[in-house]
Short mmCIF file of C-alpha atoms and ligand atoms in Angstrom, two decimals:
data_model
loop_
_atom_site.label_atom_id
_atom_site.label_comp_id
_atom_site.label_asym_id
_atom_site.label_seq_id
_atom_site.Cartn_x
_atom_site.Cartn_y
_atom_site.Cartn_z
CA MET A 1 17.40 13.80 -194.34
CA LEU A 2 17.83 17.08 -196.16
CA ILE A 3 21.06 19.03 -196.38
CA ASN A 4 20.14 22.21 -194.53
CA PHE A 5 21.99 25.37 -195.52
CA ASP A 6 19.53 27.61 -193.66
CA ALA A 7 20.88 30.70 -191.90
CA GLY A 8 19.14 29.81 -188.67
CA PRO A 9 17.61 27.93 -187.03
CA ALA A 10 20.38 25.98 -188.68
CA ALA A 11 21.79 22.48 -189.04
CA LEU A 12 23.10 20.88 -185.85
CA PRO A 13 25.57 17.98 -185.71
CA LYS A 14 23.79 14.63 -185.99
CA GLU A 15 25.48 13.38 -182.80
CA VAL A 16 24.06 16.34 -180.92
CA LEU A 17 20.54 15.62 -182.17
CA GLN A 18 20.86 11.96 -181.25
CA GLN A 19 22.09 12.64 -177.72
CA ALA A 20 19.49 15.37 -177.22
CA SER A 21 16.72 12.99 -178.36
CA ALA A 22 17.86 10.27 -175.97
CA SER A 23 17.98 12.79 -173.13
CA ILE A 24 14.41 13.82 -173.78
CA VAL A 25 13.36 10.30 -172.86
CA GLU A 26 15.77 10.01 -169.94
CA TYR A 27 18.70 12.19 -168.96
CA ASN A 28 21.83 10.29 -167.87
CA ASN A 29 20.02 7.52 -165.96
CA SER A 30 18.48 10.15 -163.69
CA GLY A 31 14.97 8.77 -164.04
CA LEU A 32 13.95 12.17 -165.45
CA SER A 33 13.69 13.65 -168.90
CA ILE A 34 16.04 16.58 -169.55
CA LEU A 35 12.79 18.55 -169.94
CA GLU A 36 11.88 17.76 -166.34
CA ILE A 37 15.07 18.37 -164.39
CA PRO A 38 14.95 21.22 -161.85
CA HIS A 39 16.80 24.35 -162.89
CA ARG A 40 18.25 24.84 -159.41
CA GLY A 41 19.29 21.23 -158.93
CA LYS A 42 22.68 19.53 -159.14
CA LEU A 43 22.07 18.07 -162.62
CA PHE A 44 21.55 21.47 -164.20
CA GLU A 45 24.31 23.05 -162.14
CA GLU A 46 26.72 20.54 -163.69
CA ILE A 47 25.44 21.24 -167.21
CA LEU A 48 25.89 24.98 -166.73
CA ALA A 49 29.33 24.67 -165.16
CA GLU A 50 30.62 22.47 -167.99
CA ALA A 51 29.06 24.69 -170.69
CA ASN A 52 30.60 27.82 -169.14
CA SER A 53 34.01 26.27 -168.84
CA LEU A 54 33.89 24.99 -172.45
CA VAL A 55 32.94 28.45 -173.72
CA ARG A 56 35.98 29.90 -171.95
CA GLU A 57 38.25 27.11 -173.14
CA LEU A 58 37.17 27.25 -176.80
CA LEU A 59 37.42 31.05 -176.92
CA GLU A 60 40.69 30.94 -174.95
CA LEU A 61 39.36 33.34 -172.31
CA ASP A 62 40.38 33.35 -168.67
CA SER A 63 38.27 33.75 -165.56
CA ASP A 64 38.21 37.50 -166.20
CA TYR A 65 35.11 36.76 -168.26
CA GLU A 66 31.61 35.80 -167.15
CA VAL A 67 29.60 33.45 -169.35
CA LEU A 68 25.85 34.16 -169.33
CA TRP A 69 22.90 32.41 -170.95
CA LEU A 70 20.03 34.77 -171.67
CA GLN A 71 16.67 34.79 -173.37
CA GLY A 72 15.15 37.33 -175.76
CA GLY A 73 17.44 36.57 -178.74
CA GLY A 74 19.78 38.95 -180.52
CA ARG A 75 17.04 41.57 -180.47
CA LEU A 76 17.13 41.88 -176.72
CA GLN A 77 20.91 42.31 -176.82
CA PHE A 78 20.45 45.25 -179.23
CA SER A 79 18.64 46.96 -176.31
CA MET A 80 20.42 45.45 -173.32
CA VAL A 81 23.84 46.66 -174.41
CA PRO A 82 22.87 50.39 -174.49
CA MET A 83 20.45 50.01 -171.57
CA ASN A 84 23.34 48.80 -169.41
CA PHE A 85 26.29 50.75 -170.80
CA LEU A 86 25.07 53.92 -172.54
CA ALA A 87 24.15 56.79 -170.21
CA PRO A 88 21.73 59.42 -171.63
CA GLU A 89 24.44 62.06 -171.98
CA ALA A 90 27.04 59.63 -173.38
CA THR A 91 27.83 58.43 -176.90
CA ALA A 92 28.39 54.94 -178.28
CA GLY A 93 30.00 54.14 -181.62
CA TYR A 94 28.34 51.83 -184.13
CA ILE A 95 29.60 50.34 -187.36
CA ASP A 96 26.69 50.02 -189.75
CA SER A 97 27.60 46.92 -191.74
CA GLY A 98 24.15 45.44 -192.30
CA HIS A 99 20.54 45.10 -191.25
CA TRP A 100 21.24 43.67 -187.79
CA ALA A 101 23.96 46.24 -187.16
CA SER A 102 21.56 49.04 -188.04
CA GLU A 103 18.84 47.51 -185.83
CA ALA A 104 21.31 47.50 -182.95
CA LEU A 105 22.08 51.16 -183.68
CA ARG A 106 18.38 52.08 -183.83
CA ASN A 107 17.84 50.51 -180.40
CA ALA A 108 20.83 52.32 -178.90
CA ARG A 109 19.32 55.67 -179.90
CA LEU A 110 16.55 55.02 -177.38
CA TYR A 111 19.09 55.31 -174.56
CA GLY A 112 21.79 57.81 -175.51
CA ASP A 113 23.73 59.35 -178.38
CA THR A 114 25.31 57.33 -181.15
CA LEU A 115 28.08 57.96 -183.61
CA ILE A 116 28.20 56.00 -186.86
CA LEU A 117 31.87 55.19 -187.36
CA GLY A 118 31.38 53.67 -190.79
CA SER A 119 28.55 52.49 -193.02
CA SER A 120 28.15 50.49 -196.23
CA ARG A 121 24.39 51.07 -196.38
CA ALA A 122 24.60 53.15 -199.57
CA ASP A 123 26.20 50.16 -201.33
CA LYS A 124 23.63 47.67 -200.09
CA TYR A 125 26.02 46.40 -197.42
CA THR A 126 28.14 44.52 -199.94
CA TYR A 127 31.34 45.14 -197.96
CA ILE A 128 32.61 45.90 -194.46
CA PRO A 129 32.94 49.68 -194.17
CA GLU A 130 36.19 51.23 -193.06
CA TRP A 131 35.92 52.82 -189.67
CA GLU A 132 36.94 56.30 -188.67
CA HIS A 133 39.26 57.17 -185.84
CA ILE A 134 37.58 56.05 -182.62
CA PRO A 135 37.20 58.89 -180.09
CA ALA A 136 38.36 57.84 -176.63
CA HIS A 137 35.22 59.17 -174.91
CA LEU A 138 32.86 56.61 -176.47
CA ALA A 139 31.06 54.32 -174.03
CA TYR A 140 31.73 51.36 -176.35
CA VAL A 141 31.98 50.43 -180.02
CA HIS A 142 29.45 47.96 -181.35
CA PHE A 143 29.76 45.93 -184.51
CA THR A 144 28.29 42.84 -186.12
CA SER A 145 31.27 40.67 -186.90
CA ASN A 146 29.46 38.55 -189.48
CA ASN A 147 26.58 39.95 -191.49
CA THR A 148 24.24 37.03 -191.94
CA ILE A 149 22.03 38.59 -194.61
CA TYR A 150 24.73 40.07 -196.85
CA GLY A 151 27.47 37.47 -196.42
CA THR A 152 30.24 39.79 -195.23
CA GLN A 153 32.61 39.32 -192.31
CA PHE A 154 35.14 41.40 -190.37
CA PHE A 155 38.69 40.04 -190.68
CA GLY A 156 40.22 42.85 -188.65
CA PHE A 157 38.97 44.77 -185.64
CA PRO A 158 39.49 48.28 -184.33
CA HIS A 159 42.50 48.85 -182.09
CA THR A 160 41.21 51.06 -179.30
CA GLU A 161 40.96 51.39 -175.55
CA VAL A 162 37.20 51.84 -175.92
CA PRO A 163 35.38 48.59 -175.00
CA LEU A 164 34.50 46.51 -178.07
CA VAL A 165 31.06 44.91 -178.17
CA ALA A 166 30.43 42.35 -180.90
CA ASP A 167 27.33 40.61 -182.17
CA MET A 168 28.94 37.32 -183.27
CA SER A 169 25.64 35.48 -183.71
CA SER A 170 26.41 33.94 -187.05
CA GLU A 171 30.03 33.03 -186.50
CA LEU A 172 30.97 32.34 -182.89
CA PHE A 173 33.06 29.14 -182.54
CA SER A 174 33.79 29.07 -186.28
CA ARG A 175 37.32 30.49 -186.11
CA ARG A 176 40.12 31.24 -183.72
CA LEU A 177 40.51 34.90 -182.81
CA ASP A 178 41.94 36.88 -179.96
CA TYR A 179 38.56 37.04 -178.22
CA SER A 180 40.13 38.81 -175.26
CA ARG A 181 40.08 41.98 -177.35
CA PHE A 182 36.33 42.15 -176.77
CA SER A 183 34.59 43.38 -173.65
CA LEU A 184 31.26 41.82 -174.56
CA ILE A 185 30.38 39.21 -177.16
CA TYR A 186 26.88 37.97 -177.79
CA ALA A 187 25.58 35.24 -180.06
CA VAL A 188 22.14 33.73 -180.53
CA ALA A 189 22.31 29.96 -180.31
CA GLN A 190 20.30 29.00 -183.38
CA LYS A 191 23.16 29.27 -185.85
CA ASN A 192 26.35 27.71 -184.58
CA ILE A 193 25.54 26.68 -181.03
CA GLY A 194 22.16 25.06 -180.43
CA PRO A 195 18.41 25.53 -180.76
CA ALA A 196 16.67 28.92 -180.69
CA GLY A 197 15.68 30.20 -177.26
CA VAL A 198 19.01 31.00 -175.70
CA THR A 199 21.65 33.68 -176.33
CA LEU A 200 25.22 33.33 -175.18
CA VAL A 201 26.88 36.39 -173.67
CA VAL A 202 30.54 36.57 -172.74
CA ILE A 203 31.35 39.67 -170.75
CA ARG A 204 34.48 41.02 -169.12
CA ARG A 205 33.90 41.23 -165.37
CA SER A 206 34.97 44.86 -165.12
CA MET A 207 32.06 45.79 -167.43
CA LEU A 208 29.56 44.58 -164.86
CA ASP A 209 30.25 47.60 -162.66
CA ARG A 210 29.59 50.03 -165.48
CA GLN A 211 25.79 49.72 -165.42
CA LYS A 212 24.42 53.19 -166.16
CA ARG A 213 20.84 53.06 -164.91
CA VAL A 214 18.56 51.26 -162.51
CA LEU A 215 17.26 48.17 -164.31
CA PRO A 216 15.03 45.23 -163.51
CA GLY A 217 17.28 42.28 -162.68
CA ILE A 218 16.33 40.36 -165.80
CA LEU A 219 17.73 43.20 -167.97
CA SER A 220 20.92 43.71 -165.96
CA TYR A 221 24.09 41.82 -166.92
CA LYS A 222 25.35 42.37 -163.39
CA ASP A 223 22.30 40.80 -161.77
CA ILE A 224 22.21 37.91 -164.21
CA ALA A 225 25.91 37.27 -163.59
CA ALA A 226 25.34 37.39 -159.82
CA SER A 227 22.68 34.70 -160.19
CA ASN A 228 24.87 32.58 -162.51
CA SER A 229 22.23 32.83 -165.31
CA VAL A 230 19.56 31.37 -163.04
CA LEU A 231 17.77 34.56 -162.08
CA ASN A 232 14.60 33.05 -163.47
CA THR A 233 13.94 29.63 -165.03
CA PRO A 234 16.49 29.38 -167.85
CA PRO A 235 15.89 27.44 -171.09
CA VAL A 236 17.41 24.25 -169.68
CA PHE A 237 17.01 22.18 -172.84
CA ALA A 238 18.49 24.83 -175.15
CA ILE A 239 21.48 25.22 -172.82
CA TYR A 240 21.91 21.45 -172.63
CA CYS A 241 21.89 21.16 -176.45
CA SER A 242 24.43 24.00 -176.58
CA LEU A 243 26.64 22.03 -174.19
CA LEU A 244 26.43 19.01 -176.50
CA THR A 245 27.51 21.17 -179.45
CA LEU A 246 30.36 22.68 -177.44
CA ARG A 247 31.60 19.18 -176.58
CA TRP A 248 31.39 18.28 -180.27
CA ILE A 249 33.43 21.38 -181.21
CA LYS A 250 35.99 20.59 -178.53
CA ALA A 251 36.37 17.03 -179.79
CA ALA A 252 37.16 18.39 -183.27
CA GLY A 253 39.26 21.30 -181.96
CA MET A 254 38.80 24.95 -182.87
CA GLU A 255 41.75 24.87 -185.23
CA ALA A 256 40.32 21.96 -187.20
CA MET A 257 36.89 23.57 -187.16
CA GLU A 258 38.31 26.74 -188.67
CA ARG A 259 40.32 24.82 -191.27
CA ARG A 260 37.20 22.94 -192.32
CA ASN A 261 35.17 26.16 -192.49
CA ARG A 262 37.80 27.80 -194.68
CA GLU A 263 37.86 24.79 -196.98
CA LYS A 264 34.04 24.77 -197.30
CA ALA A 265 33.96 28.50 -198.11
CA ARG A 266 36.80 28.09 -200.63
CA LEU A 267 34.95 25.27 -202.44
CA LEU A 268 31.75 27.25 -202.71
CA TYR A 269 33.22 30.64 -203.65
CA GLU A 270 35.41 29.00 -206.29
CA ALA A 271 32.33 27.37 -207.77
CA ILE A 272 30.52 30.72 -207.78
CA ASP A 273 33.48 32.46 -209.42
CA ARG A 274 33.90 29.92 -212.22
CA SER A 275 30.17 29.87 -212.99
CA SER A 276 28.61 31.85 -215.80
CA VAL A 277 25.14 31.43 -214.25
CA PHE A 278 25.87 32.59 -210.69
CA TYR A 279 27.87 35.47 -209.26
CA GLY A 280 28.96 36.45 -205.76
CA VAL A 281 27.36 39.46 -204.11
CA ALA A 282 29.87 40.53 -201.47
CA ARG A 283 33.24 42.16 -202.12
CA PRO A 284 35.68 39.19 -202.31
CA ALA A 285 37.98 40.45 -199.53
CA HIS A 286 35.05 40.60 -197.12
CA ARG A 287 33.28 37.37 -198.07
CA SER A 288 31.90 35.59 -195.06
CA LEU A 289 33.16 32.10 -194.25
CA MET A 290 29.74 31.37 -192.75
CA ASN A 291 27.10 32.82 -195.08
CA ALA A 292 27.86 32.74 -198.81
CA CYS A 293 25.51 35.02 -200.75
CA PHE A 294 25.20 34.71 -204.51
CA ARG A 295 22.72 35.44 -207.28
CA ALA A 296 21.82 34.27 -210.77
CA HIS A 297 22.57 36.69 -213.63
CA ASP A 298 19.21 35.73 -215.12
CA GLU A 299 16.42 36.14 -212.56
CA ARG A 300 14.51 33.24 -214.15
CA HIS A 301 17.23 30.93 -212.92
CA THR A 302 16.61 31.79 -209.27
CA GLN A 303 13.46 29.76 -208.66
CA ALA A 304 14.63 27.16 -211.19
CA PHE A 305 17.82 26.49 -209.22
CA LEU A 306 15.98 26.45 -205.88
CA ASP A 307 13.72 23.72 -207.31
CA PHE A 308 16.66 21.86 -208.89
CA ALA A 309 18.57 21.87 -205.61
CA ARG A 310 15.50 20.78 -203.65
CA GLU A 311 15.23 17.70 -205.85
CA ARG A 312 18.72 16.83 -204.64
CA ASN A 313 17.62 17.23 -201.02
CA ILE A 314 19.27 20.62 -200.64
CA THR A 315 17.24 23.13 -198.66
CA GLY A 316 17.66 26.52 -196.99
CA ILE A 317 19.57 28.23 -199.83
CA LYS A 318 17.06 30.96 -200.55
CA GLY A 319 18.52 34.41 -199.86
CA HIS A 320 17.03 36.60 -197.15
CA ARG A 321 13.68 38.03 -198.26
CA SER A 322 15.12 41.56 -198.28
CA VAL A 323 17.90 40.74 -200.76
CA GLY A 324 16.74 37.70 -202.79
CA GLY A 325 19.11 35.38 -204.63
CA PHE A 326 20.82 32.59 -202.73
CA ARG A 327 22.55 32.20 -199.41
CA ALA A 328 24.25 29.03 -198.31
CA SER A 329 25.12 29.04 -194.63
CA LEU A 330 28.21 27.00 -193.90
CA TYR A 331 28.05 26.78 -190.12
CA ASN A 332 30.16 24.27 -188.19
CA ALA A 333 27.68 21.42 -188.53
CA ILE A 334 27.85 21.49 -192.34
CA GLY A 335 30.43 19.04 -193.69
CA ILE A 336 32.72 19.39 -196.70
CA GLY A 337 30.83 16.59 -198.48
CA GLU A 338 27.62 18.56 -198.18
CA VAL A 339 29.18 21.64 -199.73
CA GLU A 340 30.52 19.41 -202.52
CA GLN A 341 26.96 18.28 -203.20
CA LEU A 342 25.81 21.88 -203.51
CA VAL A 343 28.73 22.69 -205.81
CA GLN A 344 27.89 19.64 -207.93
CA ALA A 345 24.24 20.71 -208.13
CA MET A 346 25.33 24.16 -209.34
CA ALA A 347 27.54 22.62 -212.03
CA ASP A 348 24.85 20.17 -213.16
CA PHE A 349 22.22 22.92 -213.26
CA GLU A 350 24.50 25.01 -215.43
CA ALA A 351 25.36 22.08 -217.70
CA GLY A 352 21.66 21.36 -218.24
CA LEU A 353 20.76 24.87 -219.42
N1 PMP B 1 22.24 39.29 -185.05
C1 PMP B 1 22.55 38.60 -186.16
C2 PMP B 1 23.94 38.72 -186.73
C3 PMP B 1 21.59 37.78 -186.76
O1 PMP B 1 21.89 37.09 -187.87
C4 PMP B 1 20.29 37.69 -186.18
C5 PMP B 1 19.21 36.81 -186.72
N2 PMP B 1 19.39 36.19 -187.88
C6 PMP B 1 20.01 38.45 -185.04
C7 PMP B 1 21.02 39.23 -184.50
C8 PMP B 1 18.65 38.45 -184.42
O2 PMP B 1 18.47 37.31 -183.67
P1 PMP B 1 17.08 36.95 -183.00
O3 PMP B 1 16.13 36.60 -184.12
O4 PMP B 1 17.39 35.79 -182.12
O5 PMP B 1 16.63 38.14 -182.24
#
């Protein structure tokens, strides 16, 4: 098998893939494949209940929060958040820390006014911008806590009474945080949670009553919560795989997961910093623990290193097409040994020049 550093769809733990494969043939001696079980039956009810309770447990959230499983990816959340919570005459704050953050902002403008509280666009999103004072009248403040394309991450969050909404797609379950500071968190599954096709939303119950316009049920957090994520046929298999990953994270423990993620990032960034071939792109204080972005000083070394790494079974390290260079995604399923192999490949490539 290849070592997959792709930003998503990303590597999943081997145990998860093995259990998911076995369940495709037959789920838990039920006589049915996981792909065949009814979405309103007891088997799926149990899967959903366990997944929801693990999400709360791992994020240390109480029953004040609803856990929802939606479709439509991160993109739909960019619209659903303002559709639900931004009235036409109201204003929402956005922190423009990268491509996905600015896409979220662009979508919000379809529904109401927006205020950019900080932006690092002019510097190619190489750092997390500082944010201005947050006016109390804002409907919410939205930010992208980890910028997948640029390899930057928030290590502090605004202190405000205004509800905080965070796109945590490329980092959820990678570190311990006080998640109760957020009113809504969303994360696509295909990075740290499971296969593409499902998006996890964690929302404070009091937000559900703040819906600002009449919406079809499938676009309303309130209606989806009232149906316990089974308003229509949910992606049963994607949710099941997410449950398997959540169990795997629980078995390791969030603290251990975070320690391992910090160690992986340290190994890779140290290798980048001591190299004379490669250099890091993001401002060191804002370097993401999940997506490490780096480049070669000499452009000719970019394709050469991609090929060199591929010969060592390393894949998925090509930077996003909009920025080039390299990006190694160090999500939970990537082990320290795999990062060591990448670091070794970088050293050997450099030695062979
Ligand atoms: N938010 C972030 C932080 C992302 O990295 C991505 C995709 N890479 C998205 C949103 C968009 O997700 P999707 O493709 O599922 O719409």
